[in-house]
Amino acid sequence: MIPVTGYAGAQVAVLGLGRSGLATARALQAGGATPVCWDDGAEGRARAEAEGFALRELSRPEAFEGIACLVVSPGIPHLYPAPNRAIAAAWEAGIPVDNDIGLFFASFGSRTWDKFEQPPRVIAVTGSNGKSTTAALIHHILEHDGRPSQLAGNIGRGVLDIDPPRDGEIVVLELSSYQTELARALTPDIAVFTNLTPDHLDRHAGLGGYFAAKRRLFAEGAPDRMVIGVDEPEGRFLANQMGQGPGDNRVIRVSSAGKLQGPGWHVFARKGFLSEFRKAKQVGAIDLRDIRGLPGAHNHQNACAAYAATRTLGLSPKTVEAAFRTFDGLPHRSQIVAEANGVTVVNDSKATNADSAAQALRAFKRIRWIAGGLGKDGGIESLKDDLGGVVKAYLIGHSARDFALHLGGVPHEISETMAQAVARALAEAEPGDTVLLAPAAASFDQYPDFEKRGEDFMAEVRARLSDRPNSA
């Protein structure tokens, strides 16, 4: 646990009592503060009461009498599409609003570090797609090299729930736009921006607000090193803003769209080969084509970002490559779950929008595509140029018939359920085919989250395959 500093003897309100909210309450208490908790759900309040935390309904300004700060869980909207009532009440009462990420960065350092030979550092990863894989890959590389490391944030443990850092330890954080937007303190040593595609637009009132939330990690924190994906205009804008000139090696530009040129520090993937250039000279290279845990151009972009981040820590290209080859990937993200009779089965349940589904569709050939769920704005209309490798689509869930309207001449059937889609796809698959779950939709019509959807997919696959699958 990271005890929260700066509030000893004070009352601090905590709104939202899920994983991060309860971890925040415990960390505040460990730092000498008195948490005052609330959740609109009875289940959350019961969890807090079971741990002995005081409850107080926070929807009125007078509820904040004696409160020093309000700490908000990331899923609670504080501005768009409308502020939560408790947040609006805190504003009216003049109470500062923060989140666990802000408390973490304000409290991470301690006097025990004076005894360390190397102070602990933080690598923070944000972006639209690939940030979970990139953060996990950085953590894996560090562990593979024997370096102390912890993984937290939007993946792994809550930031305030991690262990106190050891000498020279690297804490790797995955941070969503919900987390970076509100945090009052953002001071990573190394910041990583993977890419930007439209998502969470209602929460940020459009793409500009969404990008602004991501940008805060760099503009507010002034990290020592910045790894920035430049395959979209926003990334190129960010890299330009953060750099002080062509030779500024604090900014490392990464790309999976083509070769990067110029005098700066570049890491890019082209035709399956990762290359590192400094001062227009190649200093490192890795053949990514046969690395099982990193299939497709989108994972090559993740590999470039993780490579660049760990190179700033002094790891050699050979060390990074060796770690790449032992990386199994993350569950529900281009996860190879079975290989039988020449057919590969891939679980990419995390592909909850058209952009992330496009990356999966580009990564494989001869695809039997399971898609559908609760479609987002635009559905799959933008995927029309990415369907060339689809042999047949099996459509499930609420948006199945809407998706069917945008498939053009691609053979398809309305399967409705995961069980039916898996059964039909496996029955019809031929050697060389890939059965791919990449829904391009949210899961909430049939499942509580994308993890449960992916788990159901894997269970259906395993129930129908006679050969034992290779789990990834």
Coordinates of C-alpha atoms in Angstrom, one line a residue, residues 158-328:
G158 CA -5.0 -0.2 -8.0
V159 CA -2.2 2.4 -7.9
L160 CA -2.5 3.0 -4.1
D161 CA -2.7 -0.8 -3.5
I162 CA 0.8 -1.6 -4.7
D163 CA 3.6 -2.4 -2.4
P164 CA 6.0 0.3 -1.3
P165 CA 8.7 0.4 -4.0
R166 CA 12.1 -1.1 -3.6
D167 CA 15.5 0.2 -4.5
G168 CA 15.6 0.9 -8.3
E169 CA 12.0 -0.4 -8.9
I170 CA 10.0 0.6 -11.9
V171 CA 6.2 1.0 -11.4
V172 CA 4.4 0.6 -14.8
L173 CA 1.0 2.3 -14.9
E174 CA -1.7 2.0 -17.5
L175 CA -3.8 5.2 -17.4
S176 CA -7.1 5.8 -19.1
S177 CA -8.4 9.2 -20.1
Y178 CA -10.8 9.0 -17.2
Q179 CA -7.8 8.8 -14.9
T180 CA -5.5 11.4 -16.5
E181 CA -8.3 14.0 -17.0
L182 CA -8.9 14.7 -13.3
A183 CA -5.6 13.9 -11.5
R184 CA -4.2 16.9 -9.8
A185 CA -0.7 15.5 -9.8
L186 CA 0.8 13.7 -12.9
T187 CA 4.6 13.3 -12.7
P188 CA 5.8 10.1 -14.4
D189 CA 9.4 9.7 -15.2
I190 CA 8.6 8.2 -18.6
A191 CA 5.3 8.8 -20.4
V192 CA 4.0 6.7 -23.3
F193 CA 1.3 7.7 -25.8
T194 CA 0.3 4.8 -28.1
N195 CA -2.3 6.3 -30.5
L196 CA -5.6 8.1 -30.6
T197 CA -8.9 6.9 -32.1
P198 CA -12.4 8.0 -31.3
D199 CA -13.7 6.6 -28.0
H200 CA -15.5 7.8 -24.8
L201 CA -16.6 10.9 -26.8
D202 CA -19.7 11.5 -24.6
R203 CA -17.5 11.6 -21.5
H204 CA -15.1 14.1 -23.0
A205 CA -17.6 16.1 -25.2
G206 CA -15.8 15.1 -28.4
L207 CA -12.5 14.0 -29.8
G208 CA -10.7 17.2 -28.8
G209 CA -11.7 16.8 -25.1
Y210 CA -10.6 13.1 -25.3
F211 CA -7.2 14.0 -26.7
A212 CA -6.8 16.9 -24.1
A213 CA -7.3 14.3 -21.3
K214 CA -4.5 12.2 -22.7
R215 CA -2.3 15.1 -23.4
R216 CA -2.3 16.1 -19.7
L217 CA 0.0 13.2 -18.8
F218 CA 2.7 15.0 -20.8
A219 CA 1.9 18.7 -20.5
E220 CA 1.2 18.6 -16.7
G221 CA 3.9 16.1 -15.7
A222 CA 6.9 17.1 -17.7
P223 CA 8.4 13.6 -17.9
D224 CA 12.1 13.0 -18.4
R225 CA 11.3 10.9 -21.5
M226 CA 8.3 10.8 -23.8
V227 CA 7.5 7.9 -26.1
I228 CA 4.9 9.1 -28.6
G229 CA 3.1 7.2 -31.3
V230 CA 2.9 9.4 -34.4
D231 CA 0.7 7.5 -36.7
E232 CA -2.2 10.0 -36.1
P233 CA -2.2 13.8 -36.4
E234 CA -2.7 14.1 -32.6
G235 CA 0.5 12.1 -31.9
R236 CA 2.5 14.2 -34.3
F237 CA 1.1 17.4 -32.7
L238 CA 2.0 16.1 -29.2
A239 CA 5.5 15.1 -30.2
N240 CA 6.1 18.5 -31.8
Q241 CA 4.8 20.3 -28.7
M242 CA 6.9 18.3 -26.3
G243 CA 10.2 18.5 -28.3
Q244 CA 12.6 21.4 -28.2
G245 CA 14.0 20.8 -31.7
P246 CA 14.9 18.1 -34.2
G247 CA 17.6 16.5 -32.1
D248 CA 15.7 16.5 -28.7
N249 CA 16.1 12.9 -27.5
R250 CA 13.7 13.4 -24.7
V251 CA 11.0 12.6 -27.3
I252 CA 11.1 9.2 -29.0
R253 CA 8.7 8.9 -31.9
V254 CA 7.3 5.5 -32.7
S255 CA 5.3 4.2 -35.6
S256 CA 3.9 1.0 -37.2
A257 CA 2.9 2.8 -40.4
G258 CA 6.3 3.3 -42.0
K259 CA 9.9 4.5 -41.7
L260 CA 10.6 7.5 -39.6
Q261 CA 13.3 9.8 -40.7
G262 CA 15.3 12.7 -39.2
P263 CA 18.0 13.4 -36.6
G264 CA 15.9 12.5 -33.6
W265 CA 15.3 9.2 -31.8
H266 CA 12.9 6.9 -33.7
V267 CA 11.5 3.4 -33.3
F268 CA 9.3 2.0 -36.0
A269 CA 8.0 -1.3 -37.4
R270 CA 8.0 -1.8 -41.2
K271 CA 7.0 -5.1 -42.8
G272 CA 7.4 -6.9 -39.5
F273 CA 10.8 -5.6 -38.6
L274 CA 11.4 -3.2 -35.7
S275 CA 14.1 -0.7 -36.2
E276 CA 15.7 1.9 -33.9
F277 CA 17.4 5.0 -35.3
R278 CA 19.3 7.7 -33.5
K279 CA 20.8 10.6 -35.3
A280 CA 19.8 9.0 -38.6
K281 CA 21.8 5.8 -37.8
Q282 CA 20.3 2.4 -37.1
V283 CA 21.3 1.1 -33.6
G284 CA 18.9 -1.8 -33.1
A285 CA 16.6 -4.1 -35.0
I286 CA 14.2 -7.0 -34.2
D287 CA 12.3 -9.4 -36.5
L288 CA 8.8 -9.4 -35.1
R289 CA 7.2 -11.7 -37.7
D290 CA 7.5 -14.9 -35.8
I291 CA 6.9 -13.6 -32.2
R292 CA 3.7 -15.4 -31.3
G293 CA 2.5 -13.1 -28.6
L294 CA 2.7 -9.9 -30.8
P295 CA 0.7 -10.6 -34.0
G296 CA -0.2 -7.9 -36.4
A297 CA 0.7 -4.3 -37.1
H298 CA -1.1 -3.0 -34.0
N299 CA 1.0 -5.3 -31.7
H300 CA 4.1 -4.2 -33.6
Q301 CA 3.2 -0.6 -32.6
N302 CA 2.9 -1.8 -29.0
A303 CA 6.2 -3.6 -29.3
C304 CA 7.8 -0.3 -30.6
A305 CA 6.5 1.7 -27.7
A306 CA 7.6 -0.9 -25.1
Y307 CA 11.0 -1.3 -26.8
A308 CA 11.5 2.5 -26.7
A309 CA 10.4 2.8 -23.0
T310 CA 12.8 0.1 -21.9
R311 CA 15.7 1.3 -24.0
T312 CA 15.5 4.6 -22.1
L313 CA 16.2 2.5 -19.0
G314 CA 19.4 1.1 -20.6
L315 CA 18.2 -2.3 -21.6
S316 CA 19.9 -3.7 -24.8
P317 CA 18.0 -4.6 -28.0
K318 CA 19.0 -8.3 -27.4
T319 CA 17.5 -8.2 -23.9
V320 CA 14.3 -6.7 -25.2
E321 CA 14.0 -9.2 -28.0
A322 CA 14.5 -12.2 -25.7
A323 CA 11.7 -10.9 -23.5
F324 CA 9.4 -10.4 -26.5
R325 CA 9.8 -14.0 -27.4
T326 CA 8.5 -15.1 -24.0
F327 CA 5.5 -12.8 -23.9
D328 CA 2.2 -14.6 -24.2

